[in-house]
Amino acid sequence: GTAQIGVTGLAVMGRNLARNFARNGFTVAVHNRTAAKTRALVEEFGGEGSFVPAESAEEFVAALERPRRLVIMVKAGEATDAVIQEFAPLLEKGDVIIDGGNAHFADTRRRERELRERGIHFVGTGISGGEEGALHGPSIMPGGSAESYASLGPLLERIAAKAPDGAPTVAHIGPDGAGHFVKMVHNGIEYADMQLIAEAYDLLRSVAGYSPARIAETFREWNRGRLGSYLIDITAEVLAHTDAATGRPFVDIVADRAEQKGTGRWTVQIALDLGVPVSGIAEAVFARSVSGHTALREASRGLPGPSPRPLGEEAAARFAARVEQALYASKIVSYTQGFHQIAAGSEEYGWNVDLGSVAAIWRAGCIIRADFLDRIREAYDSRPGLPSLLSDKRFAEEIGAAQDDWREVVATAAREGVPTPGFSASLAYYDALRAERLPAALTQGQRDFFGAHTYRRTDRPGAFHTLWGGDRSEVAAG
Ligand code: NBP
């Protein structure tokens, strides 16, 4: 065969990825379960580059040069296993299967192990940027063996987005499930970013009394500063949009029930398993869930609470500036939590993930792309063992400078009855980390009281138990 790469699964993502490879000068074998999609791709876009259409799995495999590299872009889950079952028997030792779907990293670990036994490299790869990214340059997070990356890296670097400094947004993340794990956390952070922006909007609307068009202006202004990012940019676009049918702000005619496909939920489930406090991300997932509970919301609508009275012009402007501080500080916390989760996953599974390079490849191509990520890259690159983003001097200074306004915004939200789970949880996390003493000491006392779970002391080593049901003397435990 002559094709340097093959793509099977030609729905929106696979088709655009195949076109991206072809536009970058690679010969691309293309295949889809339903052959009509393969024919349609070549008919419509054949002029963009060199495609080799294949109707059968055998034809597809035969079209590839060796070692073969084939990308699977099908619906994550059983379809991925079905496609692997179909292709693996046709492959040889040293061939590389790239799964570009949104697989759960535990599935990727299993598939990698099974295929490794047959001498086939399995590269679970996170791809972010949606269909536009797939076509014009996504952010790419490949896992799998270092050996497979040596053959694959140069191709991926060609099709990836380019960061402002020109670096392609792709890097070998680590063995087996590392790439899909990092993509999962990317999506968790994306949920948190979106929730924080939504809370900022809600406060500007109901406390500052701004119209959607005015809020769009505010976001445009913020987009020129340290919050500059794709999500802030599209937020302004959405808020400025008017519904053609009614002439009303678009945001007012959209049903207020947020949906989800599941990667945010996975992030939180895995964080619970790893014992990593990703409270900001969790609140973002729960906020979508609350919004979807229509009956519960109906039944609760009459509950008492304040109705915010919009501020005057000057006070509103002051408040808006505070919201910018609260949003920025909460954003630092989301990324602190997300990077903590990546570090914990890396530790648990022995991946040795370089956090600076994760930040670097999120600078362009993906949904959370932002100027901010360059600062995170710098923080980890200048101190690779950084225990937390909050221990970086610059982030610590910035969050310190923002904290008065952040507290004021959370207090105002509580007083005015505007739900800000993201801002509030992020602030609580910040204060918990700062605290000299936490009430966890009391929790340990209670656990020892009802379950003899023992506790440690601040003044000497060892585990202890108090005889709560007896004379309350202390005994050494274990
Ligand atoms: P879909 O997730 O909608 O999957 C459709 C593709 O899967 C079609 O090519 C379909 O073939 C194929 N397929 C299915 Br369904 N079952 C199959 C089976 N048993 N055997 C072989 N092929 C099967 O496509 P997508 O939206 O392009 O997404 C592709 C992957 O990329 C997914 O894993 C998704 O999570 C991930 N992803 C999507 C985005 C996004 O923005 N959409 C972003 C990042 C990652 P058919 O044509 O014969 O039905």
XYZ file of C-alpha atoms and ligand atoms in Angstrom:
527
model
C 0.000 0.000 0.000
C 0.968 3.648 -0.427
C -1.208 5.460 2.106
C 0.772 6.856 5.050
C -2.330 6.908 7.206
C -5.831 5.464 7.163
C -9.030 6.726 8.763
C -11.979 4.429 9.445
C -15.209 5.989 10.693
C -16.156 8.892 8.458
C -18.797 10.794 10.415
C -18.080 14.508 11.068
C -14.870 13.961 13.037
C -13.290 11.195 10.945
C -14.103 12.860 7.676
C -12.571 16.171 8.711
C -9.517 14.479 10.185
C -9.000 12.544 6.916
C -9.291 15.808 4.955
C -6.811 17.482 7.309
C -4.246 14.706 6.652
C -4.863 14.928 2.893
C -4.599 18.722 2.821
C -1.238 18.383 4.540
C 0.104 16.230 1.744
C -0.422 12.737 3.116
C -2.019 9.946 1.142
C -5.008 8.865 3.214
C -6.873 5.562 2.995
C -10.512 6.095 3.978
C -13.087 3.565 5.100
C -16.475 3.525 6.767
C -18.853 0.722 7.783
C -21.453 2.227 5.484
C -19.531 2.581 2.215
C -21.759 5.388 0.902
C -20.010 7.793 3.309
C -16.610 6.810 1.903
C -17.794 7.477 -1.648
C -19.395 10.779 -0.605
C -16.151 11.962 1.000
C -14.095 11.271 -2.103
C -16.723 12.760 -4.417
C -17.028 15.957 -2.412
C -13.463 16.519 -1.238
C -11.303 14.286 -3.457
C -9.762 17.394 -4.983
C -8.243 18.475 -1.664
C -5.554 15.782 -1.718
C -4.784 12.124 -2.196
C -7.457 9.732 -0.909
C -7.584 5.955 -1.355
C -11.182 4.838 -0.773
C -11.666 1.291 0.536
C -14.957 -0.598 0.716
C -13.782 -3.570 2.781
C -11.521 -3.930 5.797
C -9.111 -6.023 3.679
C -8.924 -3.354 1.005
C -8.374 -0.677 3.655
C -5.508 -2.540 5.308
C -3.944 -3.363 1.945
C -3.950 0.343 1.032
C -1.636 1.245 3.944
C 2.167 1.382 3.841
C 4.038 -0.518 6.552
C 4.127 -0.201 9.461
C 0.452 0.523 9.027
C -1.110 3.444 10.854
C -4.859 3.492 11.065
C -7.062 5.918 12.914
C -10.403 4.728 14.312
C -12.960 7.568 14.543
C -16.152 5.743 15.476
C -18.685 6.151 18.259
C -16.826 5.477 21.527
C -17.642 2.224 23.323
C -18.786 -1.025 21.714
C -18.270 0.283 18.178
C -14.570 0.801 18.950
C -14.238 -2.806 20.157
C -16.131 -4.064 17.094
C -13.793 -2.194 14.760
C -10.698 -3.445 16.614
C -12.033 -7.030 16.373
C -12.481 -6.544 12.656
C -9.069 -5.034 11.903
C -6.645 -6.583 14.394
C -6.551 -10.017 12.644
C -5.539 -8.282 9.411
C -2.607 -6.411 10.989
C 1.011 -7.385 11.656
C 3.502 -6.834 14.437
C 4.582 -3.195 14.613
C 1.387 -1.796 13.079
C -0.267 1.096 14.926
C -3.960 1.548 15.725
C -4.908 5.064 16.812
C -8.241 5.433 18.598
C -9.228 9.085 18.229
C -12.673 8.681 19.808
C -13.627 9.845 23.280
C -12.857 6.505 24.930
C -12.829 5.982 28.674
C -9.165 5.645 29.664
C -9.855 2.328 31.432
C -11.116 0.885 28.104
C -7.985 2.245 26.447
C -5.795 0.512 29.048
C -7.567 -2.781 28.371
C -7.363 -2.450 24.582
C -3.711 -1.456 24.717
C -2.868 -4.499 26.849
C -4.741 -6.904 24.572
C -3.188 -5.536 21.393
C 0.301 -5.304 22.891
C 0.168 -9.091 23.402
C -0.289 -9.384 19.648
C 2.561 -6.976 18.909
C 0.260 -4.176 17.778
C 0.692 -0.632 19.129
C -2.536 0.864 20.384
C -2.510 4.635 20.707
C -5.505 5.975 22.627
C -5.613 9.590 21.503
C -7.615 12.487 22.851
C -8.626 14.884 20.093
C -10.167 18.218 20.994
C -11.530 21.049 18.938
C -14.764 19.631 17.571
C -15.311 19.260 13.840
C -13.667 22.595 13.014
C -10.583 21.574 14.955
C -10.445 18.191 13.243
C -10.332 19.971 9.874
C -8.152 23.009 10.590
C -5.984 21.745 13.453
C -7.024 20.078 16.684
C -5.184 19.698 19.962
C -4.007 16.089 20.038
C -3.253 14.002 23.126
C -1.796 10.624 22.133
C -1.048 7.911 24.677
C 0.585 4.533 24.010
C 4.195 3.450 23.633
C 6.990 5.939 23.029
C 8.008 3.771 20.058
C 4.639 4.267 18.368
C 4.925 8.011 18.843
C 8.240 8.042 17.017
C 6.479 6.876 13.843
C 3.245 8.769 14.438
C 4.457 12.069 15.897
C 5.616 13.690 12.638
C 2.201 13.089 11.022
C 0.271 14.404 14.008
C 2.505 17.461 14.250
C 1.562 18.364 10.676
C -2.203 18.260 11.268
C -2.268 19.717 14.796
C -3.056 23.349 15.553
C -0.111 25.674 16.114
C 0.339 27.606 19.347
C 1.179 31.334 19.139
C 4.899 30.453 19.282
C 4.435 28.105 16.309
C 4.713 24.843 18.262
C 2.259 22.134 17.141
C -0.324 21.296 19.817
C 0.519 17.615 20.127
C 2.802 15.748 22.521
C 3.201 12.159 23.599
C 1.330 12.144 26.908
C 2.389 8.777 28.332
C 1.728 5.015 28.131
C -1.615 3.252 27.556
C -4.579 5.355 28.797
C -2.662 8.584 29.542
C -3.866 10.433 26.421
C -7.534 9.656 26.958
C -7.224 10.472 30.659
C -5.792 13.901 29.868
C -8.532 14.496 27.264
C -11.113 13.567 29.893
C -9.709 16.125 32.352
C -9.579 18.681 29.530
C -13.317 18.211 29.142
C -13.859 18.448 32.905
C -12.019 21.777 32.925
C -14.099 22.823 29.923
C -17.280 22.187 31.942
C -15.879 24.280 34.809
C -14.813 27.144 32.510
C -18.283 27.209 30.946
C -20.050 27.129 34.304
C -17.933 29.990 35.685
C -18.670 32.079 32.604
C -22.374 31.281 32.993
C -22.291 32.438 36.616
C -20.541 35.670 35.621
C -23.266 36.245 33.020
C -26.014 35.509 35.545
C -24.570 38.020 38.024
C -24.110 40.722 35.386
C -27.673 40.151 34.273
C -29.475 40.007 37.606
C -27.252 41.985 39.994
C -25.669 44.551 37.650
C -28.888 44.682 35.609
C -27.054 44.524 32.259
C -28.765 43.447 29.033
C -27.369 40.478 27.071
C -25.967 42.911 24.472
C -24.219 44.908 27.199
C -22.855 41.708 28.728
C -21.562 40.708 25.294
C -19.648 44.004 25.293
C -18.298 43.283 28.761
C -17.074 39.844 27.682
C -15.464 41.353 24.578
C -13.574 43.715 26.829
C -12.527 40.886 29.164
C -11.438 38.900 26.131
C -8.766 41.523 25.452
C -7.298 40.974 28.917
C -6.044 38.017 30.945
C -9.282 36.058 30.415
C -8.705 36.073 26.640
C -9.876 32.693 25.365
C -12.008 30.899 22.823
C -14.814 30.313 25.341
C -15.009 33.992 26.363
C -14.966 34.956 22.689
C -17.871 32.669 21.730
C -19.756 33.717 24.873
C -19.810 37.290 23.532
C -21.005 35.993 20.150
C -23.854 33.981 21.684
C -24.946 36.835 23.958
C -24.943 39.362 21.114
C -27.085 37.115 18.932
C -30.760 37.995 18.384
C -33.408 35.367 17.673
C -34.705 35.977 14.160
C -38.211 34.647 14.856
C -38.958 36.801 17.906
C -36.402 39.596 17.832
C -35.513 38.734 21.410
C -32.018 38.003 22.737
C -31.174 34.466 21.645
C -30.135 33.524 25.187
C -33.704 34.287 26.360
C -35.440 31.897 23.986
C -33.151 28.888 24.552
C -34.521 26.333 27.040
C -32.386 26.559 30.188
C -31.566 22.868 30.456
C -27.880 22.034 29.848
C -27.078 18.625 28.419
C -23.926 16.554 28.603
C -22.295 13.674 26.819
C -20.474 12.252 29.819
C -16.780 13.190 29.828
C -17.338 15.753 32.599
C -19.115 13.113 34.647
C -16.213 10.686 34.091
C -13.760 13.315 35.298
C -15.626 13.620 38.581
C -16.166 9.860 38.983
C -12.462 9.186 38.471
C -11.513 12.084 40.738
C -13.594 10.504 43.505
C -11.797 7.191 42.944
C -8.401 8.883 43.055
C -9.383 11.031 46.048
C -8.714 14.315 44.236
C -10.891 17.299 45.244
C -12.145 18.664 41.918
C -15.009 20.545 43.551
C -15.214 23.269 40.874
C -15.529 20.704 38.085
C -18.014 18.655 40.136
C -20.214 21.723 40.719
C -20.184 22.393 36.983
C -21.430 18.868 36.262
C -24.061 19.140 39.009
C -25.179 22.566 37.769
C -26.042 21.027 34.399
C -27.829 18.235 36.203
C -29.889 20.664 38.353
C -30.886 22.619 35.259
C -32.307 19.475 33.683
C -34.540 18.554 36.644
C -37.590 20.327 35.282
C -40.160 18.808 37.652
C -38.014 19.459 40.708
C -37.476 23.051 39.625
C -41.232 23.525 39.004
C -42.033 22.158 42.449
C -39.479 24.474 44.087
C -40.273 27.724 42.303
C -42.323 29.203 45.148
C -39.623 28.776 47.808
C -38.805 32.058 49.574
C -35.711 34.066 48.720
C -34.584 37.531 47.682
C -35.150 38.969 44.221
C -32.120 41.006 43.198
C -32.690 44.697 42.572
C -30.445 45.946 39.781
C -27.658 48.316 40.804
C -27.264 51.881 39.563
C -24.900 52.551 36.662
C -21.775 53.322 38.679
C -22.232 50.534 41.208
C -22.956 48.128 38.352
C -19.652 48.999 36.671
C -17.783 48.496 39.936
C -19.535 45.173 40.442
C -18.719 44.035 36.896
C -15.029 44.652 37.558
C -15.309 42.521 40.693
C -16.974 39.726 38.729
C -13.974 39.712 36.381
C -11.718 39.158 39.403
C -13.969 36.406 40.769
C -14.079 34.684 37.394
C -10.313 34.823 37.013
C -9.631 33.561 40.546
C -12.152 30.712 40.171
C -10.597 29.809 36.839
C -7.191 29.474 38.500
C -8.798 27.088 40.997
C -10.417 24.948 38.238
C -7.087 24.500 36.498
C -5.345 23.850 39.806
C -7.835 21.050 40.463
C -7.684 19.637 36.935
C -3.874 19.545 36.897
C -3.926 17.950 40.338
C -6.109 15.202 38.895
C -3.715 14.639 35.981
C -0.787 14.458 38.410
C -2.707 11.964 40.562
C -3.643 9.790 37.551
C -0.055 9.902 36.355
C 1.149 8.802 39.781
C -1.457 6.038 40.117
C -0.800 4.541 36.676
C 2.911 5.330 36.346
C 2.497 7.569 33.286
C 5.072 10.225 34.087
C 2.949 12.932 32.444
C 4.716 16.264 31.882
C 2.181 18.838 33.087
C 3.965 21.710 31.323
C 3.582 19.989 27.985
C -0.111 19.295 28.661
C -0.627 23.032 29.206
C 1.422 23.729 26.067
C -0.737 21.564 23.786
C -3.952 23.092 25.146
C -2.837 26.566 24.011
C -4.466 26.151 20.602
C -6.870 23.864 18.748
C -8.965 22.795 21.731
C -12.084 24.235 23.348
C -10.292 25.570 26.437
C -7.552 27.286 24.425
C -6.503 30.486 26.149
C -3.595 32.832 26.729
C -3.800 31.666 30.335
C -2.442 28.218 29.384
C 0.863 29.729 28.365
C 1.231 30.957 31.939
C 0.483 27.467 33.257
C 3.081 26.028 30.889
C 5.621 28.535 32.215
C 4.740 27.692 35.810
C 5.358 23.954 35.306
C 8.334 24.373 32.989
C 10.141 26.627 35.436
C 9.382 24.263 38.356
C 8.528 20.735 37.144
C 7.844 19.453 40.674
C 5.359 22.263 41.416
C 2.992 20.742 44.017
C 0.036 22.834 42.864
C -0.648 25.711 40.500
C -1.488 27.758 43.580
C 2.112 27.337 44.736
C 3.321 29.170 41.638
C 4.341 32.642 42.763
C 2.547 34.508 39.970
C -0.744 32.642 40.336
C -0.580 32.978 44.122
C -0.057 36.730 43.777
C -2.870 37.128 41.295
C -5.370 35.128 43.318
C -4.290 37.076 46.395
C -4.958 40.337 44.590
C -8.370 39.067 43.422
C -9.581 37.595 46.668
C -11.297 40.651 48.192
C -13.437 41.129 45.098
C -13.995 37.368 44.823
C -15.355 37.242 48.378
C -17.511 40.297 47.761
C -19.006 38.692 44.648
C -19.746 35.394 46.420
C -21.254 37.286 49.377
C -23.375 39.422 47.054
C -24.554 36.338 45.178
C -25.587 34.692 48.467
C -27.361 37.842 49.670
C -29.165 38.412 46.378
C -30.049 34.741 45.887
C -28.091 34.109 42.678
C -26.677 30.569 42.517
C -22.891 30.602 42.027
C -21.808 27.035 42.832
C -18.610 27.358 40.804
C -17.440 30.653 42.324
C -18.413 29.515 45.831
C -16.864 26.033 45.660
C -13.663 27.478 44.220
C -13.411 30.028 46.996
C -14.080 27.344 49.628
C -11.288 25.222 48.124
C -8.911 28.172 48.242
C -9.760 28.885 51.870
C -9.490 25.207 52.823
C -5.990 25.011 51.361
C -4.935 28.213 53.136
C -6.332 27.225 56.513
C -3.932 26.656 59.396
C -6.386 24.215 61.007
C -9.371 22.482 59.413
C -12.415 21.157 61.269
C -11.365 17.718 60.035
C -10.014 17.299 63.580
C -13.604 17.303 64.834
C -14.615 14.861 62.097
C -11.894 12.489 63.313
C -13.200 12.853 66.880
C -16.702 11.928 65.778
C -15.442 8.953 63.787
C -13.505 7.733 66.788
C -16.588 8.208 69.000
C -19.054 6.158 66.976
C -16.760 3.752 65.162
C -13.475 3.563 67.098
C -11.792 4.645 63.854
C -8.854 6.134 65.831
C -7.079 9.446 65.267
C -3.589 10.879 65.158
C -2.324 13.607 67.464
C -0.565 16.836 66.613
C 2.001 16.418 69.399
C 3.269 12.827 69.057
C 3.276 9.953 66.548
C 0.987 6.927 66.629
C -2.728 6.165 66.362
C -5.010 6.635 69.360
C -8.511 5.842 70.560
C -10.481 7.421 73.381
C -12.685 5.108 75.471
C -15.792 7.244 74.829
C -18.209 4.746 76.395
C -15.989 4.277 79.457
C -13.798 6.595 81.478
C -12.702 8.542 78.369
C -9.077 7.751 78.884
C -6.892 7.474 75.804
C -5.331 4.253 74.611
C -2.700 3.660 71.918
C -4.249 1.877 68.947
C -2.792 -0.682 66.528
P -20.182 9.361 15.993
O -19.729 9.295 17.391
O -21.539 9.833 15.697
O -19.984 7.899 15.322
C -20.404 7.630 14.011
C -19.411 6.729 13.315
O -19.270 5.468 14.013
C -19.872 6.372 11.910
O -18.738 6.329 11.068
C -20.464 4.984 12.106
O -20.499 4.218 10.941
C -19.499 4.407 13.076
N -19.930 3.183 13.744
C -20.891 2.988 14.684
Br -22.002 4.276 15.299
N -21.009 1.718 15.079
C -20.076 1.040 14.377
C -19.700 -0.320 14.334
N -20.264 -1.216 15.136
N -18.734 -0.674 13.474
C -18.150 0.240 12.674
N -18.441 1.559 12.675
C -19.409 1.955 13.528
O -19.143 10.217 15.107
P -18.389 11.594 15.451
O -19.294 12.611 16.045
O -17.649 11.914 14.195
O -17.336 11.201 16.573
C -16.361 10.195 16.366
C -15.574 9.998 17.648
O -14.898 11.218 17.949
C -16.439 9.681 18.854
O -15.777 8.766 19.662
C -16.564 11.002 19.563
O -16.781 10.846 20.945
C -15.221 11.619 19.273
N -15.185 13.083 19.323
C -16.200 13.826 18.796
C -16.132 15.214 18.845
C -17.225 16.043 18.249
O -17.138 17.282 18.378
N -18.211 15.464 17.592
C -15.027 15.839 19.407
C -14.006 15.071 19.898
C -14.098 13.692 19.844
P -21.812 4.249 9.982
O -21.628 5.457 9.115
O -21.718 2.990 9.226
O -23.009 4.330 10.851
